[in-house]
mmCIF file of C-alpha atoms and ligand atoms in Angstrom:
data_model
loop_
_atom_site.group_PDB
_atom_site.id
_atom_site.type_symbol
_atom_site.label_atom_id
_atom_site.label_comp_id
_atom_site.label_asym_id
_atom_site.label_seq_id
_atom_site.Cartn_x
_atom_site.Cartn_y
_atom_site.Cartn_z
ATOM 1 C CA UNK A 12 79.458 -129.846 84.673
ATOM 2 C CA UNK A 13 81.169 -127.625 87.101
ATOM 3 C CA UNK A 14 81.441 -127.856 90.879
ATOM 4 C CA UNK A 15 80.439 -124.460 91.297
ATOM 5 C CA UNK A 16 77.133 -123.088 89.916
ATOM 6 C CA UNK A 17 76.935 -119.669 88.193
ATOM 7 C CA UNK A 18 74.986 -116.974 88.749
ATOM 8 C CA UNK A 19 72.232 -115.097 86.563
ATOM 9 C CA UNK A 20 72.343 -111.204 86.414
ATOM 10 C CA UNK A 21 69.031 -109.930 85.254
ATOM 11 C CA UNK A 22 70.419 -106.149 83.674
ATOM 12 C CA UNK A 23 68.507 -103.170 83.393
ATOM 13 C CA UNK A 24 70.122 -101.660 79.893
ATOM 14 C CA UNK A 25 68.184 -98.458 80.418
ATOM 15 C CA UNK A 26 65.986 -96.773 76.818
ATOM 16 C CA UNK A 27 68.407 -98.083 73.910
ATOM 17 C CA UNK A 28 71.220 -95.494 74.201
ATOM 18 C CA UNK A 29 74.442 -97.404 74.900
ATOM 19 C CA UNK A 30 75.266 -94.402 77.371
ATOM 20 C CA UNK A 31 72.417 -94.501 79.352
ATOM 21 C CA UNK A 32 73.377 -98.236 80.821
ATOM 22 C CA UNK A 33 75.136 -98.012 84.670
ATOM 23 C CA UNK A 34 78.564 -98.807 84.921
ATOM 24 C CA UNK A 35 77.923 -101.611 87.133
ATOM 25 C CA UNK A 36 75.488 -103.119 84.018
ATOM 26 C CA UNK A 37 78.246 -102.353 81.472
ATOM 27 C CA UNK A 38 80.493 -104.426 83.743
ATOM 28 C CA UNK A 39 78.512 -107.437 83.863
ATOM 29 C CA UNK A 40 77.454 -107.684 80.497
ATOM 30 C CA UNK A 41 81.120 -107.681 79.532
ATOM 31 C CA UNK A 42 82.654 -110.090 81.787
ATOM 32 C CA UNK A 43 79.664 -112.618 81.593
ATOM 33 C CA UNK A 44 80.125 -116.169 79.687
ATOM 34 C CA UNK A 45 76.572 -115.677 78.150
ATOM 35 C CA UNK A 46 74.248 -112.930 76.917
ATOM 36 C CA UNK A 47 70.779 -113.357 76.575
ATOM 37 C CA UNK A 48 69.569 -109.804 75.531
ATOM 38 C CA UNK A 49 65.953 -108.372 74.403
ATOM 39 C CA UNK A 50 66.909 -107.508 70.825
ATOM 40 C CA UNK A 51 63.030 -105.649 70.375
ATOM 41 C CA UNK A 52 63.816 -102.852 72.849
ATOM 42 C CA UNK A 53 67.576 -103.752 73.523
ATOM 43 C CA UNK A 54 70.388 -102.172 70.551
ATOM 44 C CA UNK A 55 72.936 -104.541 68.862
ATOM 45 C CA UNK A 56 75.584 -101.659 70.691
ATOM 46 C CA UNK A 57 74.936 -103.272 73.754
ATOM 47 C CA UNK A 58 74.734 -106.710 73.055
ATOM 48 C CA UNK A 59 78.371 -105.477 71.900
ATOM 49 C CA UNK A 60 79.343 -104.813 74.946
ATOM 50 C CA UNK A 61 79.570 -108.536 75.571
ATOM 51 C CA UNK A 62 83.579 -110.175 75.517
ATOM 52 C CA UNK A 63 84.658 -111.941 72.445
ATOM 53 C CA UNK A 64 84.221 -115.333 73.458
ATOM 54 C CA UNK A 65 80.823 -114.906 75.425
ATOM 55 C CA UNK A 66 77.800 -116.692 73.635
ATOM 56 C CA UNK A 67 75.124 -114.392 72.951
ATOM 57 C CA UNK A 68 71.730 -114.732 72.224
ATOM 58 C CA UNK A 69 68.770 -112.454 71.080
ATOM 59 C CA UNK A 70 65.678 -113.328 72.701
ATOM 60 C CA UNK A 71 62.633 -111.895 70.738
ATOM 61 C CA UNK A 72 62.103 -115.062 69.468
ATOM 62 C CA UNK A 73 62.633 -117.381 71.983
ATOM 63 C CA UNK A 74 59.504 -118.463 74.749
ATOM 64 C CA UNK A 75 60.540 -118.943 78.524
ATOM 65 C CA UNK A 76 61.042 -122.878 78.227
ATOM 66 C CA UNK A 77 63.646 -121.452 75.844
ATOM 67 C CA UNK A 78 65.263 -118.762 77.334
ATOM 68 C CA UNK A 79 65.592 -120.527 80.813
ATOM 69 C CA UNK A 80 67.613 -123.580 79.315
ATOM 70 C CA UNK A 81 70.004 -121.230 77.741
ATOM 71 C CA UNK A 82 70.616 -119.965 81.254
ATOM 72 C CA UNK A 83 70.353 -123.302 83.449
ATOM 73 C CA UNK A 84 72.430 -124.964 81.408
ATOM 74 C CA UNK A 85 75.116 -122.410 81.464
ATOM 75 C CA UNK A 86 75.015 -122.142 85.171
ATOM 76 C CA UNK A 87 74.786 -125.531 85.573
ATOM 77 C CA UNK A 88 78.351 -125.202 83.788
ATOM 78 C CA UNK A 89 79.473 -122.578 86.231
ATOM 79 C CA UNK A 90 79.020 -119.580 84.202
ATOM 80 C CA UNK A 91 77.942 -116.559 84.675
ATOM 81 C CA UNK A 92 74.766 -115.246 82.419
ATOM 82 C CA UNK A 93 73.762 -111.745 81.540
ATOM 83 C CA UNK A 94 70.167 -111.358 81.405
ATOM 84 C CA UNK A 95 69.398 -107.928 79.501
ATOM 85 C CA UNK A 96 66.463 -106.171 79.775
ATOM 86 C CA UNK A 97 65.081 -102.721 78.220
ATOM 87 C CA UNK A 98 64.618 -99.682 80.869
ATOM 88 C CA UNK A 99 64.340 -101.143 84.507
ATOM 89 C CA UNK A 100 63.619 -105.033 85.022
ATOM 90 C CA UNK A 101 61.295 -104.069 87.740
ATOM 91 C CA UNK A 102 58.953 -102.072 85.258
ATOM 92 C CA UNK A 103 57.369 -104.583 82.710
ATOM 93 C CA UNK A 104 60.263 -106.388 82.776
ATOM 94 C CA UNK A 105 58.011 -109.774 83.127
ATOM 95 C CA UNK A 106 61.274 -111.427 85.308
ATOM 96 C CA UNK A 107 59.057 -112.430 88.145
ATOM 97 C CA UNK A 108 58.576 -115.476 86.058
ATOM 98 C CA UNK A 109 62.375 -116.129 85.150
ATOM 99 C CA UNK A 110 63.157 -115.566 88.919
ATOM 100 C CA UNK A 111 60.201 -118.646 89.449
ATOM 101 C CA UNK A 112 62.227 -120.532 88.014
ATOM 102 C CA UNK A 113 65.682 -119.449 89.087
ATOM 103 C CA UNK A 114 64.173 -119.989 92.821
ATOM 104 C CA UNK A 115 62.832 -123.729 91.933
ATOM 105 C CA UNK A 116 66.505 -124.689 90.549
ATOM 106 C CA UNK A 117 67.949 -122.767 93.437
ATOM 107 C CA UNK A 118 70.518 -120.708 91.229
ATOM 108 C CA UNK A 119 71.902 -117.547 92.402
ATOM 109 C CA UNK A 120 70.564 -114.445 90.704
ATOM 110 C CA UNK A 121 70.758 -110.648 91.192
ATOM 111 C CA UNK A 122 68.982 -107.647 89.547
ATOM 112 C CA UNK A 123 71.102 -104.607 87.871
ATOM 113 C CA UNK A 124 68.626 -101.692 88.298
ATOM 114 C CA UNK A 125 68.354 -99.494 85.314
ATOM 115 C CA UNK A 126 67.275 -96.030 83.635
ATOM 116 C CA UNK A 127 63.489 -96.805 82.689
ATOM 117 C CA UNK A 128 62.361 -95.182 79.643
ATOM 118 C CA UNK A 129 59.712 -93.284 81.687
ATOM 119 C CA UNK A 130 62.404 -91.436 83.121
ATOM 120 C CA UNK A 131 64.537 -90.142 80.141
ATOM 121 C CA UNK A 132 61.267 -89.629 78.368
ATOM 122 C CA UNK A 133 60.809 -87.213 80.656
ATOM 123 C CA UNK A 134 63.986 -85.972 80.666
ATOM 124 C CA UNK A 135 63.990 -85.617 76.740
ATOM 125 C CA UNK A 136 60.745 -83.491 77.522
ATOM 126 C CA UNK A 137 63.146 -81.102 79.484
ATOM 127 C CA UNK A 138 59.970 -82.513 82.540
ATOM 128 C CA UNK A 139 60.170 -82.199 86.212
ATOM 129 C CA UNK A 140 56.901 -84.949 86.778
ATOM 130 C CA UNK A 141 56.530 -83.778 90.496
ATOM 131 C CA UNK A 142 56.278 -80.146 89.624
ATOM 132 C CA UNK A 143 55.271 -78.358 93.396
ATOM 133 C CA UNK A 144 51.756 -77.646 93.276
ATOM 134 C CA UNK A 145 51.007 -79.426 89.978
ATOM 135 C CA UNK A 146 51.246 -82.993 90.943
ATOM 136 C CA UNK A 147 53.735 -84.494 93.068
ATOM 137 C CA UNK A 148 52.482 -87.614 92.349
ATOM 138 C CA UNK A 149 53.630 -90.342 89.488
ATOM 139 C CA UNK A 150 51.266 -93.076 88.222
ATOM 140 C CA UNK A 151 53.103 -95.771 85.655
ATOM 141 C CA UNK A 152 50.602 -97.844 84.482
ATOM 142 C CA UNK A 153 49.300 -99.334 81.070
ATOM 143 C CA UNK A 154 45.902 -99.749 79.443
ATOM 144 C CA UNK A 155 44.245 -102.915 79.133
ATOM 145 C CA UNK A 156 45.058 -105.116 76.213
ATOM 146 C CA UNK A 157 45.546 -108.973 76.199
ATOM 147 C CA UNK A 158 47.049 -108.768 80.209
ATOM 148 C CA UNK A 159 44.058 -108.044 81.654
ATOM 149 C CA UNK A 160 43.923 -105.183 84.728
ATOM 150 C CA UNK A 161 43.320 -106.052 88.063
ATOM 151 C CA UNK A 162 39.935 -104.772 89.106
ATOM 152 C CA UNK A 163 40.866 -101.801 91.548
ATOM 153 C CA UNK A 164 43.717 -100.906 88.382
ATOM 154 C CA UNK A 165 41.124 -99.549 85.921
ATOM 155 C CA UNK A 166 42.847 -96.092 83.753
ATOM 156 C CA UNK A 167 39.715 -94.056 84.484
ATOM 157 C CA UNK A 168 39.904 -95.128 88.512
ATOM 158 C CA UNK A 169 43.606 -94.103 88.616
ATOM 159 C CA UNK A 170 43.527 -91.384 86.189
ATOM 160 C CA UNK A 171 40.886 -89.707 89.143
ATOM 161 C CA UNK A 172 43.993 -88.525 90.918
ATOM 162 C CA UNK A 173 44.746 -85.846 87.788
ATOM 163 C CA UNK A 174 48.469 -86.568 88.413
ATOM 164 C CA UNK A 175 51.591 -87.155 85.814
ATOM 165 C CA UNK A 176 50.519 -90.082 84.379
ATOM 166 C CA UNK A 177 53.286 -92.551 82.206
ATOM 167 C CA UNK A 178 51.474 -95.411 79.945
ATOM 168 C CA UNK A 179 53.377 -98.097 78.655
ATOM 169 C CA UNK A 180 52.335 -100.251 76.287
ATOM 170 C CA UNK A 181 48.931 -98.261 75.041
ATOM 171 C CA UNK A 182 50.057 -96.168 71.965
ATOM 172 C CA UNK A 183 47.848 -98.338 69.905
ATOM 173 C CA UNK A 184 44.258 -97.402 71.871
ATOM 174 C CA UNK A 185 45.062 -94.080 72.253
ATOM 175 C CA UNK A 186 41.177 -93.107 71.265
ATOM 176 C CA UNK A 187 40.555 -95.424 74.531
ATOM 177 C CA UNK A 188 43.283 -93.692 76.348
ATOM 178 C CA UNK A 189 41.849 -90.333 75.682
ATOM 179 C CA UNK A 190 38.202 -91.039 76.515
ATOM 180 C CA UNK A 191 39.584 -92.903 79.449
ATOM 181 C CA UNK A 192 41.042 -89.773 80.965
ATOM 182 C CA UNK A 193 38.255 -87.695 79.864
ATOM 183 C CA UNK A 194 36.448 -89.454 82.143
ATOM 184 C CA UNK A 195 38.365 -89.368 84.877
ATOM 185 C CA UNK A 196 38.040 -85.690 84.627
ATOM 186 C CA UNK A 197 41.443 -84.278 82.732
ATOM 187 C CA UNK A 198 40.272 -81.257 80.900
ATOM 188 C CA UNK A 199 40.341 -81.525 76.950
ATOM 189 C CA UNK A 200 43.981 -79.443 76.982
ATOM 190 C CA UNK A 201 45.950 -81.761 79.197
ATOM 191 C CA UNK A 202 49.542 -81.746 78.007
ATOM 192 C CA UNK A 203 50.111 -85.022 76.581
ATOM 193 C CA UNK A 204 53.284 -86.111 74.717
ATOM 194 C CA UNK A 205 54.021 -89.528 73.227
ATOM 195 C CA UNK A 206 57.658 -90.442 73.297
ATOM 196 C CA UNK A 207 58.566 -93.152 70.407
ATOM 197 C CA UNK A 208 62.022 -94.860 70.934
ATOM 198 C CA UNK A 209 63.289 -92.531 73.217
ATOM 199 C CA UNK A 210 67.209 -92.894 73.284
ATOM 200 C CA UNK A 211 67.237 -94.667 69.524
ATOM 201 C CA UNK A 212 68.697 -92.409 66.763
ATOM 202 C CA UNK A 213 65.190 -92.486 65.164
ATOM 203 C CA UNK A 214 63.374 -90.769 68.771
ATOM 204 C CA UNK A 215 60.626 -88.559 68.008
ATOM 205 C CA UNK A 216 58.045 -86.533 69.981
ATOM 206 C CA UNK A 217 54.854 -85.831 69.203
ATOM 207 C CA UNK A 218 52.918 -82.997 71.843
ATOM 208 C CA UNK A 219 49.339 -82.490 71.847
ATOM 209 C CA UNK A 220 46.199 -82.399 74.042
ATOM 210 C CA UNK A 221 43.900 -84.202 75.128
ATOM 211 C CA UNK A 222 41.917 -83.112 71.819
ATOM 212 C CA UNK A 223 44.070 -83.750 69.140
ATOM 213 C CA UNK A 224 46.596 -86.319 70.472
ATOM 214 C CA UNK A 225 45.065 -89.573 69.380
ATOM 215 C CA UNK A 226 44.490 -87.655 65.687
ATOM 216 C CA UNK A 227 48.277 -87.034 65.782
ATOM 217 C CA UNK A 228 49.510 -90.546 66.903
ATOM 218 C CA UNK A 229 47.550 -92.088 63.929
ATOM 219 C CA UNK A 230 49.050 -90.098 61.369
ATOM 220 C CA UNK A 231 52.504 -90.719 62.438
ATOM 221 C CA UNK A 232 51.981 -93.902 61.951
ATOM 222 C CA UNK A 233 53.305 -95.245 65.681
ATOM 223 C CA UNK A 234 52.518 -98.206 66.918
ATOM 224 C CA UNK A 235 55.254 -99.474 69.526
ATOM 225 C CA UNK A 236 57.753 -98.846 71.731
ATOM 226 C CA UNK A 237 56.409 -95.387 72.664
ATOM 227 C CA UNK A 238 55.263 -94.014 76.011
ATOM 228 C CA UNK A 239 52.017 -91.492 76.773
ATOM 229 C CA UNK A 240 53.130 -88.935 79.189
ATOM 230 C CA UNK A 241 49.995 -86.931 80.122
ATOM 231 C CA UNK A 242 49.762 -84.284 82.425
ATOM 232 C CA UNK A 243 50.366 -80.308 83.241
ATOM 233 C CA UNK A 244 53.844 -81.116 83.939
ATOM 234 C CA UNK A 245 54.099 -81.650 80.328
ATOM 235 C CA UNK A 246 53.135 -78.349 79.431
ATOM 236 C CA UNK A 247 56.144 -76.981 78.134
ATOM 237 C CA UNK A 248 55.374 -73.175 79.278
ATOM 238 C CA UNK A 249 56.234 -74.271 82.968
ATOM 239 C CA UNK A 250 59.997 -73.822 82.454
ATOM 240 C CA UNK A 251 58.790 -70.552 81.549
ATOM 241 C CA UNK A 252 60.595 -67.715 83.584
ATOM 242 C CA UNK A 253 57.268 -65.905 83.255
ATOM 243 C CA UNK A 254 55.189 -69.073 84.554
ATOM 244 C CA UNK A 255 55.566 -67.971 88.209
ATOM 245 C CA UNK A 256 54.190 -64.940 87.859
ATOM 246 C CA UNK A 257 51.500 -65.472 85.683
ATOM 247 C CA UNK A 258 50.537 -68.520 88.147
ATOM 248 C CA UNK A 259 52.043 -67.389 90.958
ATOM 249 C CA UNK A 260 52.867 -71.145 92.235
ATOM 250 C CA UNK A 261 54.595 -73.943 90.806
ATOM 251 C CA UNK A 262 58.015 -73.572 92.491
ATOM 252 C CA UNK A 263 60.053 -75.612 94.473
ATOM 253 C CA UNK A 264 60.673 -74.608 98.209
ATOM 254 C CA UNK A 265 63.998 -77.092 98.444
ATOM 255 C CA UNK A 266 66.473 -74.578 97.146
ATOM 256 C CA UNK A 267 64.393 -71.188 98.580
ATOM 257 C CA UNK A 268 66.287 -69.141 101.008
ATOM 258 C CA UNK A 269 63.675 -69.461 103.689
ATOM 259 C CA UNK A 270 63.037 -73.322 103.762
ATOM 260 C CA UNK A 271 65.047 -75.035 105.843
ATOM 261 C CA UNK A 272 65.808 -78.901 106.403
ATOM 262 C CA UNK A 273 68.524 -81.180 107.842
ATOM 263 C CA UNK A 274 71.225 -80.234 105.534
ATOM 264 C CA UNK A 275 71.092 -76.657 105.426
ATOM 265 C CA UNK A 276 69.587 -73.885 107.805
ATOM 266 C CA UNK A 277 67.974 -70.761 106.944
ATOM 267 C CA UNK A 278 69.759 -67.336 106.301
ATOM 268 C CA UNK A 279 69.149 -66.674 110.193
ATOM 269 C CA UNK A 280 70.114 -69.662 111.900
ATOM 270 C CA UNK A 281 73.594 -69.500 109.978
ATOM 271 C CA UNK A 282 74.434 -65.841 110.761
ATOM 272 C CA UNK A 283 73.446 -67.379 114.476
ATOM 273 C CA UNK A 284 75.592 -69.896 114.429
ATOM 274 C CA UNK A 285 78.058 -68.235 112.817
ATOM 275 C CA UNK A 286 78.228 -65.534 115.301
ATOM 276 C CA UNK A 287 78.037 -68.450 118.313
ATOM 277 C CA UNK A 288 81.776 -69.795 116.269
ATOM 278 C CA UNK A 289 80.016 -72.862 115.332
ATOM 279 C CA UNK A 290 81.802 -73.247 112.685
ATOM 280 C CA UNK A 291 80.219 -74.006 108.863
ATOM 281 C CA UNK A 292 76.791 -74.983 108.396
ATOM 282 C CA UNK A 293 75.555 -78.361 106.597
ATOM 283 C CA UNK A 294 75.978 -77.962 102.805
ATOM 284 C CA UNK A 295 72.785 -79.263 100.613
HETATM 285 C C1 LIG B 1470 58.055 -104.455 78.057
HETATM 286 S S1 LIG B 1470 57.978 -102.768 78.442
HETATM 287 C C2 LIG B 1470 59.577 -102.519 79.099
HETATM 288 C C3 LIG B 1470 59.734 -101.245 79.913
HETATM 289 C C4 LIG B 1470 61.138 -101.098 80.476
HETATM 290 N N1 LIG B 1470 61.398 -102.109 81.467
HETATM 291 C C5 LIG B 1470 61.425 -99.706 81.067
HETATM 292 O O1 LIG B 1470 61.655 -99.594 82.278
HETATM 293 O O2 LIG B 1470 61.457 -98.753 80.295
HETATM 294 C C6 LIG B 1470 58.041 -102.105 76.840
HETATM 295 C C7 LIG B 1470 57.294 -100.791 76.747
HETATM 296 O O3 LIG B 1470 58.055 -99.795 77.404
HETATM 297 C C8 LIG B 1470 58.038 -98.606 76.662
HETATM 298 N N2 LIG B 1470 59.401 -98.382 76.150
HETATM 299 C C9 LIG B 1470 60.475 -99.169 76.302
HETATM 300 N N3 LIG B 1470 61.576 -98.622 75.759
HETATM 301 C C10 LIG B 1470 61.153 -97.450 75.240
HETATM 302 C C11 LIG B 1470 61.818 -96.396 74.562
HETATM 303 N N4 LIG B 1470 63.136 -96.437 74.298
HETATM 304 N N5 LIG B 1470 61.094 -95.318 74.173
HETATM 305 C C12 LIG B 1470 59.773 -95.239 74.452
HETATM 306 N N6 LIG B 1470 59.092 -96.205 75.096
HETATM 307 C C13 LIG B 1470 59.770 -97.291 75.492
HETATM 308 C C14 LIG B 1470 57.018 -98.784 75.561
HETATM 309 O O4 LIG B 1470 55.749 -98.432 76.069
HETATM 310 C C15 LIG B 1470 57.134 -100.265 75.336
HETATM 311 O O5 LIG B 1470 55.965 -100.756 74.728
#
């Protein structure tokens, strides 16, 4: 036993991609005296960040009783514990459980934020999922399977908004996912694309509609560890230079001459200032 209790870091490892982790993460995974990493959605190259004499464990096969005395006992012994997690903890990271306990035993314990696979799926897309006058709005959320949905939390209820949707966990009832949004009111050729193991060497993309997408999924044979963007912003045509004008909307006002805000003024109020010597405007 030490005097001094450890601490638990619960680290966001981002998609899989060892270079999609924070510096900060890195950090802590290779100073800490124990690993405990998610070895279904977390690489061995992380784990492998970890120092030569750490201890490190995979948990995919381990229950919470389990994985909590591997890190109460090594606090207990003043060490510190890496807790590694796919994506962003915060996003069904199921810690809120691990902190329970944490909190009854009164150890220390911080979160490590980290890149969620929603976001470089959408970045692998080549996706802006608030697109001006398409949706500006994101809903992450999951169809029902054995955790059961809180009532107001239903796909078709939140699917009503016509937004950039993200599942997680769903690419297996993807004929329930479809119908589900079909009801809500997304037209048969919504832009969907499912995102398998985005950030693995084996990533892969499949792009569809609302028509054929569920047709596609089951022939490629996924069945995990794959997200279902749906949405016009995944419609690949809006990075189209021609998009504008054939729409004539879908375009960001930040960066426009006109549209001013408290970094940077318009084309007028500089040459104003300018010509009153106050000197250089705010940058953006
Ligand atoms: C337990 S959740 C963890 C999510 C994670 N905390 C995040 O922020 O990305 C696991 C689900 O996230 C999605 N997921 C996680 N990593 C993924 C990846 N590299 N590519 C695609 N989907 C992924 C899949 O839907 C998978 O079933």
């Amino acid at each position: 036993m030490s005097d001094q209790q450890g601490k638990v870091y619960f680290v966001g490892s981002g998609p899989g991609d060892p270079e999609l982790i924070t510096v900060k993460a890195r950090r802590i995974i290779e100073e800490a005296d124990v690993v405990v990493y998610a070895d279904s959605l977390v690489p061995q190259e992380i784990a492998d960040f970890a120092g030569p004499d750490a201890a490190v464990y995979g948990s995919k096969d381990m229950a919470l009783p389990q994985i909590m005395e591997i890190m109460l006992t090594a606090v207990a012994q003043g060490k510190t514990v890496a807790r590694v997690q796919s994506g962003d903890p915060a996003v069904y990271g199921a810690i809120i459980e691990q902190m329970r306990v944490l909190e009854r035993e009164g150890v220390d314990y911080e979160i490590i934020p980290g890149v969620s696979a929603a976001f470089a799926a959408a970045a692998l897309l080549k996706t802006e999922l608030t697109v001006p006058e398409v949706s500006q709005t994101i809903i992450m959320t999951r169809t029902e399977g054995r955790v059961a949905m809180p009532p107001k939390e239903q796909l078709r209820d939140l699917a009503a908004h016509g937004c950039s949707l993200v599942l997680f966990l769903s690419v297996t009832r993807m004929t329930k996912v479809v119908r589900e949004l079909r009801a809500a009111g997304y037209e048969r050729e919504t832009p969907v694309a499912v995102v398998y193991r985005v950030g693995w060497p084996e990533e892969q993309v499949i792009r569809g509609t609302l028509t054929d997408i569920a047709a596609k999924v089951r022939d490629s044979k996924i069945n995990r560890q794959a997200l279902v963007m749906v949405g016009e912003a995944m419609n690949p045509d809006l990075r189209s230079p021609e998009y504008v004008e054939e729409h004539g909307s879908a375009v960001s006002h930040l960066y426009s001459e006109d549209y001013t805000h408290l970094f940077r003024l318009s084309r007028e109020q500089q040459e104003s200032r300018a010509l009153a010597g106050a000197g250089d405007s705010p940058a953006d």
